[in-house]
Every structure is written in structure tokens, then in C-alpha cells.
CSV table of N, CA and C in Angstrom, one decimal:
chain,number,residue,atom,x,y,z
A,1,MET,N,96.6,111.7,105.3
A,1,MET,CA,95.2,111.8,105.8
A,1,MET,C,94.4,110.6,105.2
A,2,ALA,N,93.7,110.0,106.1
A,2,ALA,CA,92.9,108.8,105.7
A,2,ALA,C,91.7,109.1,104.8
A,3,LEU,N,91.4,108.2,103.9
A,3,LEU,CA,90.2,108.4,103.0
A,3,LEU,C,89.3,107.3,103.5
A,4,HIS,N,88.0,107.6,103.6
A,4,HIS,CA,87.0,106.6,104.0
A,4,HIS,C,86.1,106.3,102.9
A,5,MET,N,85.2,105.3,103.1
A,5,MET,CA,84.2,104.8,102.2
A,5,MET,C,82.9,104.9,102.9
A,6,ILE,N,81.8,105.2,102.2
A,6,ILE,CA,80.5,105.3,102.7
A,6,ILE,C,79.6,104.4,101.9
A,7,LYS,N,78.7,103.7,102.5
A,7,LYS,CA,77.8,102.7,101.8
A,7,LYS,C,76.5,102.6,102.6
A,8,LEU,N,75.4,102.5,101.8
A,8,LEU,CA,74.1,102.3,102.4
A,8,LEU,C,74.0,100.9,103.1
A,9,ALA,N,73.4,100.8,104.2
A,9,ALA,CA,73.2,99.5,104.8
A,9,ALA,C,71.8,99.0,104.4
A,10,VAL,N,71.7,98.3,103.3
A,10,VAL,CA,70.5,97.9,102.6
A,10,VAL,C,69.9,96.7,103.5
A,11,GLY,N,68.6,96.9,103.8
A,11,GLY,CA,67.9,95.8,104.5
A,11,GLY,C,68.1,95.9,106.0
A,12,ALA,N,68.8,96.9,106.5
A,12,ALA,CA,69.0,97.0,108.0
A,12,ALA,C,68.5,98.4,108.4
A,13,ALA,N,67.6,98.4,109.4
A,13,ALA,CA,67.1,99.7,109.9
A,13,ALA,C,68.0,100.3,110.9
A,14,ALA,N,68.8,99.5,111.6
A,14,ALA,CA,69.6,99.9,112.7
A,14,ALA,C,70.9,99.1,112.7
A,15,VAL,N,71.9,99.5,113.5
A,15,VAL,CA,73.1,98.8,113.6
A,15,VAL,C,72.9,97.4,114.2
A,16,GLU,N,71.9,97.3,115.1
A,16,GLU,CA,71.6,96.0,115.7
A,16,GLU,C,71.2,95.0,114.6
A,17,ASP,N,70.4,95.5,113.6
A,17,ASP,CA,70.0,94.6,112.5
A,17,ASP,C,71.1,94.0,111.8
A,18,MET,N,72.1,94.9,111.5
A,18,MET,CA,73.3,94.5,110.8
A,18,MET,C,74.1,93.5,111.6
A,19,LEU,N,74.3,93.7,112.9
A,19,LEU,CA,75.0,92.8,113.7
A,19,LEU,C,74.3,91.4,113.8
A,20,ALA,N,73.0,91.4,113.9
A,20,ALA,CA,72.2,90.2,113.9
A,20,ALA,C,72.4,89.4,112.6
A,21,TRP,N,72.3,90.2,111.5
A,21,TRP,CA,72.4,89.5,110.2
A,21,TRP,C,73.8,88.9,110.1
A,22,HIS,N,74.8,89.6,110.5
A,22,HIS,CA,76.2,89.0,110.4
A,22,HIS,C,76.3,87.8,111.2
A,23,ALA,N,75.8,87.8,112.4
A,23,ALA,CA,75.9,86.6,113.3
A,23,ALA,C,75.2,85.4,112.7
A,24,THR,N,74.0,85.7,112.1
A,24,THR,CA,73.2,84.6,111.5
A,24,THR,C,73.8,84.0,110.2
A,25,HIS,N,74.2,84.9,109.3
A,25,HIS,CA,74.6,84.5,108.0
A,25,HIS,C,76.1,84.2,107.9
A,26,ARG,N,76.9,84.9,108.6
A,26,ARG,CA,78.4,84.7,108.5
A,26,ARG,C,78.9,83.9,109.7
A,27,GLY,N,78.3,84.1,110.8
A,27,GLY,CA,78.8,83.3,112.0
A,27,GLY,C,79.7,84.2,112.8
A,28,VAL,N,79.7,84.0,114.1
A,28,VAL,CA,80.6,84.7,115.1
A,28,VAL,C,82.0,84.3,114.8
A,29,GLY,N,82.9,85.3,114.8
A,29,GLY,CA,84.3,85.0,114.5
A,29,GLY,C,84.7,85.0,113.1
A,30,GLN,N,83.7,85.0,112.2
A,30,GLN,CA,84.0,85.1,110.7
A,30,GLN,C,84.3,86.5,110.3
A,31,PRO,N,85.2,86.7,109.3
A,31,PRO,CA,85.5,88.1,108.9
A,31,PRO,C,84.3,88.8,108.3
A,32,TRP,N,84.4,90.1,108.6
A,32,TRP,CA,83.4,91.0,107.9
A,32,TRP,C,83.8,91.3,106.5
A,33,LEU,N,83.1,90.9,105.5
A,33,LEU,CA,83.4,91.2,104.2
A,33,LEU,C,82.3,92.1,103.5
A,34,MET,N,82.7,93.1,102.9
A,34,MET,CA,81.7,93.9,102.1
A,34,MET,C,82.1,93.7,100.6
A,35,SER,N,81.2,93.1,99.9
A,35,SER,CA,81.5,92.9,98.5
A,35,SER,C,80.9,94.0,97.6
A,36,THR,N,81.6,94.3,96.6
A,36,THR,CA,81.1,95.3,95.6
A,36,THR,C,81.7,94.9,94.3
A,37,ARG,N,81.1,95.5,93.3
A,37,ARG,CA,81.5,95.1,91.9
A,37,ARG,C,82.8,95.8,91.5
A,38,MET,N,83.0,97.0,91.9
A,38,MET,CA,84.2,97.8,91.4
A,38,MET,C,85.2,97.9,92.5
A,39,THR,N,86.5,97.6,92.2
A,39,THR,CA,87.6,97.8,93.1
A,39,THR,C,87.9,99.3,93.2
A,40,PRO,N,88.0,99.9,94.3
A,40,PRO,CA,88.3,101.3,94.5
A,40,PRO,C,89.7,101.6,93.9
A,41,LYS,N,89.8,102.7,93.1
A,41,LYS,CA,91.1,103.1,92.5
A,41,LYS,C,92.0,103.7,93.6
A,42,ARG,N,91.4,104.1,94.7
A,42,ARG,CA,92.2,104.8,95.7
A,42,ARG,C,92.3,103.8,96.9
A,43,ALA,N,92.4,102.5,96.7
A,43,ALA,CA,92.5,101.5,97.7
A,43,ALA,C,93.6,101.8,98.7
A,44,GLY,N,94.8,102.2,98.2
A,44,GLY,CA,95.9,102.5,99.1
A,44,GLY,C,95.6,103.5,100.1
A,45,GLU,N,94.8,104.5,99.7
A,45,GLU,CA,94.4,105.6,100.7
A,45,GLU,C,93.4,105.0,101.7
A,46,LEU,N,92.5,104.1,101.3
A,46,LEU,CA,91.6,103.5,102.2
A,46,LEU,C,92.3,102.7,103.3
A,47,LEU,N,93.4,102.0,102.9
A,47,LEU,CA,94.1,101.2,103.8
A,47,LEU,C,95.0,102.0,104.8
A,48,ASP,N,95.1,103.2,104.6
A,48,ASP,CA,95.9,104.1,105.4
A,48,ASP,C,95.1,104.7,106.5
A,49,GLY,N,94.4,103.8,107.3
A,49,GLY,CA,93.5,104.3,108.4
A,49,GLY,C,92.1,104.6,108.0
A,50,GLY,N,91.6,104.2,106.9
A,50,GLY,CA,90.3,104.4,106.4
A,50,GLY,C,89.3,103.5,107.1
A,51,SER,N,88.0,103.9,107.0
A,51,SER,CA,86.9,103.1,107.6
A,51,SER,C,85.7,103.1,106.6
A,52,LEU,N,84.9,102.1,106.8
A,52,LEU,CA,83.6,102.1,106.0
A,52,LEU,C,82.5,102.6,106.9
A,53,TYR,N,81.9,103.7,106.5
A,53,TYR,CA,80.8,104.3,107.2
A,53,TYR,C,79.5,103.8,106.6
A,54,ARG,N,78.6,103.4,107.5
A,54,ARG,CA,77.3,102.9,107.0
A,54,ARG,C,76.1,103.8,107.3
A,55,VAL,N,75.2,103.9,106.3
A,55,VAL,CA,74.1,104.8,106.3
A,55,VAL,C,72.8,103.9,106.5
A,56,PHE,N,72.1,104.1,107.6
A,56,PHE,CA,70.9,103.4,107.9
A,56,PHE,C,69.7,104.4,107.9
A,57,LYS,N,68.8,104.2,107.0
A,57,LYS,CA,67.6,105.0,106.8
A,57,LYS,C,67.9,106.5,106.8
A,58,GLY,N,68.9,106.8,106.0
A,58,GLY,CA,69.3,108.2,105.8
A,58,GLY,C,70.2,108.9,106.8
A,59,VAL,N,70.8,108.0,107.7
A,59,VAL,CA,71.6,108.6,108.8
A,59,VAL,C,72.9,107.7,108.9
A,60,ILE,N,74.0,108.3,108.9
A,60,ILE,CA,75.3,107.5,109.2
A,60,ILE,C,75.3,107.2,110.7
A,61,LEU,N,75.4,105.9,111.0
A,61,LEU,CA,75.4,105.5,112.4
A,61,LEU,C,76.6,104.8,112.9
A,62,CYS,N,77.4,104.2,112.0
A,62,CYS,CA,78.6,103.4,112.5
A,62,CYS,C,79.6,103.4,111.5
A,63,ARG,N,80.8,102.9,111.9
A,63,ARG,CA,81.9,102.7,111.0
A,63,ARG,C,82.7,101.4,111.4
A,64,GLN,N,83.4,100.9,110.4
A,64,GLN,CA,84.3,99.8,110.7
A,64,GLN,C,85.6,100.1,110.0
A,65,ALA,N,86.8,99.8,110.6
A,65,ALA,CA,88.0,100.0,110.0
A,65,ALA,C,88.2,99.1,108.8
A,66,ILE,N,88.8,99.6,107.7
A,66,ILE,CA,89.1,98.8,106.5
A,66,ILE,C,90.5,98.2,106.7
A,67,LEU,N,90.5,96.8,106.6
A,67,LEU,CA,91.7,96.1,106.8
A,67,LEU,C,92.4,95.7,105.5
A,68,ALA,N,91.6,95.4,104.5
A,68,ALA,CA,92.1,94.9,103.2
A,68,ALA,C,91.1,95.2,102.1
A,69,VAL,N,91.7,95.4,100.9
A,69,VAL,CA,90.8,95.6,99.7
A,69,VAL,C,91.4,94.6,98.7
A,70,ASN,N,90.6,93.6,98.3
A,70,ASN,CA,91.1,92.6,97.3
A,70,ASN,C,90.2,92.4,96.1
A,71,THR,N,90.7,92.3,95.0
A,71,THR,CA,90.0,92.0,93.8
A,71,THR,C,89.9,90.4,93.6
A,72,VAL,N,88.7,89.9,93.5
A,72,VAL,CA,88.5,88.5,93.4
A,72,VAL,C,88.0,88.1,92.0
A,73,GLY,N,88.6,87.2,91.3
A,73,GLY,CA,88.1,86.8,90.0
A,73,GLY,C,88.8,87.7,88.9
A,74,GLU,N,88.4,87.4,87.7
A,74,GLU,CA,88.9,88.1,86.6
A,74,GLU,C,87.8,88.4,85.5
A,75,GLY,N,88.1,89.4,84.7
A,75,GLY,CA,87.2,89.7,83.7
A,75,GLY,C,85.8,90.2,84.2
A,76,VAL,N,84.8,89.7,83.5
A,76,VAL,CA,83.4,90.2,83.8
A,76,VAL,C,82.9,89.6,85.1
A,77,THR,N,83.6,88.6,85.7
A,77,THR,CA,83.1,88.0,86.9
A,77,THR,C,83.9,88.6,88.1
A,78,ALA,N,84.8,89.5,87.9
A,78,ALA,CA,85.6,90.1,88.9
A,78,ALA,C,84.8,90.9,89.9
A,79,ARG,N,85.1,90.9,91.1
A,79,ARG,CA,84.5,91.8,92.1
A,79,ARG,C,85.5,92.2,93.2
A,80,CYS,N,85.1,93.0,94.1
A,80,CYS,CA,86.0,93.5,95.1
A,80,CYS,C,85.5,93.0,96.5
A,81,GLU,N,86.3,92.6,97.3
A,81,GLU,CA,86.0,92.3,98.7
A,81,GLU,C,86.8,93.2,99.6
A,82,VAL,N,86.1,93.9,100.5
A,82,VAL,CA,86.7,94.8,101.4
A,82,VAL,C,86.6,94.1,102.8
A,83,THR,N,87.7,93.8,103.4
A,83,THR,CA,87.7,93.1,104.7
A,83,THR,C,87.7,94.2,105.8
A,84,LEU,N,86.8,94.0,106.7
A,84,LEU,CA,86.5,95.1,107.8
A,84,LEU,C,86.9,94.5,109.2
A,85,SER,N,87.1,95.4,110.0
A,85,SER,CA,87.4,95.1,111.4
A,85,SER,C,86.1,94.5,112.1
A,86,ASP,N,86.3,93.7,113.1
A,86,ASP,CA,85.2,93.1,113.8
A,86,ASP,C,84.5,94.2,114.7
A,87,GLN,N,85.3,95.2,115.0
A,87,GLN,CA,84.8,96.3,115.9
A,87,GLN,C,83.9,97.3,115.2
A,88,VAL,N,82.7,97.4,115.6
A,88,VAL,CA,81.7,98.3,115.0
A,88,VAL,C,81.7,99.5,115.9
A,89,VAL,N,82.1,100.7,115.4
A,89,VAL,CA,82.2,101.9,116.2
A,89,VAL,C,81.0,102.8,115.9
A,90,ARG,N,80.2,103.1,116.9
A,90,ARG,CA,79.1,104.1,116.7
A,90,ARG,C,79.7,105.5,116.5
A,91,VAL,N,79.0,106.2,115.6
A,91,VAL,CA,79.4,107.6,115.3
A,91,VAL,C,78.2,108.5,115.6
A,92,ALA,N,78.6,109.8,115.7
A,92,ALA,CA,77.5,110.8,115.9
A,92,ALA,C,76.5,110.7,114.7
A,93,PRO,N,75.3,110.5,114.9
A,93,PRO,CA,74.3,110.4,113.8
A,93,PRO,C,74.4,111.6,112.9
A,94,THR,N,74.6,111.3,111.6
A,94,THR,CA,74.8,112.4,110.6
A,94,THR,C,73.9,112.1,109.4
A,95,PRO,N,73.0,113.0,109.1
A,95,PRO,CA,72.1,112.7,107.9
A,95,PRO,C,72.9,112.6,106.6
A,96,ARG,N,72.4,111.7,105.7
A,96,ARG,CA,73.1,111.5,104.4
A,96,ARG,C,72.0,111.1,103.4
A,97,ARG,N,71.9,111.8,102.3
A,97,ARG,CA,70.9,111.5,101.3
A,97,ARG,C,71.3,110.1,100.6
A,98,ALA,N,70.3,109.5,100.1
A,98,ALA,CA,70.5,108.2,99.4
A,98,ALA,C,71.4,108.3,98.2
A,99,PHE,N,72.1,107.2,97.9
A,99,PHE,CA,72.9,107.1,96.7
A,99,PHE,C,73.0,105.6,96.4
A,100,GLN,N,73.6,105.3,95.3
A,100,GLN,CA,73.8,103.9,94.9
A,100,GLN,C,75.3,103.5,95.0
A,101,GLY,N,75.5,102.3,95.4
A,101,GLY,CA,76.9,101.8,95.5
A,101,GLY,C,77.6,102.4,96.7
A,102,TRP,N,78.8,102.8,96.5
A,102,TRP,CA,79.6,103.4,97.6
A,102,TRP,C,80.2,104.6,97.1
A,103,ARG,N,80.6,105.5,98.0
A,103,ARG,CA,81.3,106.7,97.7
A,103,ARG,C,82.5,106.9,98.6
A,104,TYR,N,83.4,107.7,98.2
A,104,TYR,CA,84.5,108.1,99.0
A,104,TYR,C,84.0,109.2,100.0
A,105,LEU,N,84.6,109.2,101.2
A,105,LEU,CA,84.3,110.2,102.2
A,105,LEU,C,85.6,110.7,102.8
A,106,LYS,N,85.8,112.0,102.6
A,106,LYS,CA,87.0,112.6,103.1
A,106,LYS,C,87.0,112.6,104.6
A,107,ALA,N,88.2,112.6,105.2
A,107,ALA,CA,88.3,112.6,106.7
A,107,ALA,C,87.6,113.8,107.3
A,108,LYS,N,87.7,114.9,106.7
A,108,LYS,CA,87.1,116.2,107.2
A,108,LYS,C,85.6,116.1,107.2
A,109,ASP,N,85.0,115.3,106.4
A,109,ASP,CA,83.6,115.1,106.3
A,109,ASP,C,83.0,114.0,107.1
A,110,ALA,N,83.9,113.2,107.7
A,110,ALA,CA,83.4,112.0,108.5
A,110,ALA,C,82.9,112.4,109.8
A,111,PRO,N,81.8,111.8,110.3
A,111,PRO,CA,81.3,112.1,111.6
A,111,PRO,C,82.2,111.6,112.7
A,112,PRO,N,82.2,112.3,113.8
A,112,PRO,CA,83.1,111.8,114.9
A,112,PRO,C,82.5,110.6,115.6
A,113,ASP,N,83.4,109.8,116.2
A,113,ASP,CA,83.0,108.7,117.0
A,113,ASP,C,82.1,109.1,118.2
A,114,LEU,N,81.1,108.3,118.5
A,114,LEU,CA,80.2,108.6,119.6
A,114,LEU,C,80.7,108.0,120.8
A,115,ASP,N,80.7,108.8,121.9
A,115,ASP,CA,81.1,108.3,123.2
A,115,ASP,C,79.9,107.6,123.8
A,116,THR,N,79.8,106.3,123.6
A,116,THR,CA,78.6,105.5,124.0
A,116,THR,C,78.6,105.4,125.6
A,117,GLU,N,79.7,105.5,126.2
A,117,GLU,CA,79.8,105.4,127.7
A,117,GLU,C,79.1,106.6,128.3
A,118,ALA,N,79.1,107.7,127.6
A,118,ALA,CA,78.5,108.9,128.2
A,118,ALA,C,77.0,108.8,128.3
A,119,PHE,N,76.4,107.9,127.4
A,119,PHE,CA,74.9,107.8,127.4
A,119,PHE,C,74.5,106.5,128.1
A,120,GLY,N,75.4,105.6,128.5
A,120,GLY,CA,75.0,104.4,129.1
A,120,GLY,C,74.3,103.5,128.2
A,121,ASP,N,73.5,102.6,128.7
A,121,ASP,CA,72.8,101.6,127.9
A,121,ASP,C,71.4,102.2,127.5
A,122,VAL,N,71.3,102.9,126.4
A,122,VAL,CA,70.1,103.5,126.0
A,122,VAL,C,69.4,102.4,125.1
A,123,PRO,N,68.1,102.1,125.4
A,123,PRO,CA,67.4,101.1,124.6
A,123,PRO,C,67.4,101.5,123.1
A,124,ALA,N,67.5,100.5,122.3
A,124,ALA,CA,67.7,100.7,120.8
A,124,ALA,C,66.5,101.6,120.3
A,125,ASP,N,65.3,101.3,120.7
A,125,ASP,CA,64.1,102.0,120.3
A,125,ASP,C,64.1,103.5,120.7
A,126,LEU,N,64.6,103.7,121.9
A,126,LEU,CA,64.7,105.1,122.3
A,126,LEU,C,65.8,105.9,121.5
A,127,ALA,N,66.9,105.2,121.3
A,127,ALA,CA,68.0,105.8,120.5
A,127,ALA,C,67.5,106.1,119.1
A,128,ARG,N,66.7,105.2,118.5
A,128,ARG,CA,66.2,105.5,117.2
A,128,ARG,C,65.3,106.7,117.2
A,129,GLN,N,64.4,106.8,118.2
A,129,GLN,CA,63.5,107.9,118.2
A,129,GLN,C,64.2,109.2,118.5
A,130,LEU,N,65.3,109.2,119.3
A,130,LEU,CA,66.1,110.4,119.5
A,130,LEU,C,66.8,110.8,118.2
A,131,ARG,N,67.3,109.9,117.5
A,131,ARG,CA,68.0,110.2,116.2
A,131,ARG,C,67.0,110.8,115.2
A,132,GLU,N,65.8,110.2,115.1
A,132,GLU,CA,64.8,110.7,114.2
A,132,GLU,C,64.3,112.1,114.5
A,133,ALA,N,64.4,112.4,115.8
A,133,ALA,CA,64.0,113.7,116.2
A,133,ALA,C,65.1,114.7,116.1
A,134,GLY,N,66.3,114.2,115.8
A,134,GLY,CA,67.5,115.1,115.7
A,134,GLY,C,68.1,115.5,117.0
A,135,ALA,N,67.7,114.8,118.1
A,135,ALA,CA,68.2,115.1,119.4
A,135,ALA,C,69.4,114.3,119.8
A,136,TRP,N,69.8,113.4,118.9
A,136,TRP,CA,71.0,112.6,119.3
A,136,TRP,C,71.7,112.1,118.0
């Protein structure tokens, strides 16, 4: 059974903000890297089908498959880089209280993928209002 990771999307109010930031700062076609100070002790489980779920303003909204977990550097300057899939998958909006850093998320607690084709092209502002109202 896959183990997932969950992290706050700091500085982004919505998935679109995160996508725009990546395109501006990393460039299209560049790998998605999530840097963190500590290397997960359960990295092998994360690589067995795990995803990084992101929390925007107290709600889990998307995930990206975890492709690699690498420790970069040594000693006090060491950090961890988690390589993520380019595909950002929307998930059923799920409330989540604030926390620091990242946490493990068991597969049974992970929100299901959202069938975006069932809703068509909902404007981002309307989708946000529906999520805040708990209707979507």
C-alpha cells in the first residue's frame, strides 16, 4: 500500500497560482522539485506509488506523483529534494488544519481524485467559492 506525503502550498491560494509560479520560476518542461530540510525515513514507501498532496488555504486540492527522493549535500547543509510528476491531479477538496513542514498521509486517508471532466470548465473563482461553501 502506497504512503503519501502532505504539505502546505505556502504563498499560493489555488492550484492555478502554483502552476503559474512553477512556469515563471522553474520554466516549462523543468522538473517539479519540492525541497525540504529532512529526508523522509520512509522514502521507499513514498516511491511505491505515493503522491505529494498539497493544502491550499486549509483545503487539500491536488496531488502529484512522487518520482524520486534524494538527499543533496552533507552534514548541516544537507537537504532533501523530492522529484514530482509534471501531471497535477485535482482531488476532491478535503479540509485539513494547518501544520508545519510535511506529514505522511496514509492511502486510506487520501482524498479521491476529482473527475474534472464531469464538471467541465468551471471558472477558477466559481470553483473557489464552491469549495469555500463546502459544495464542491
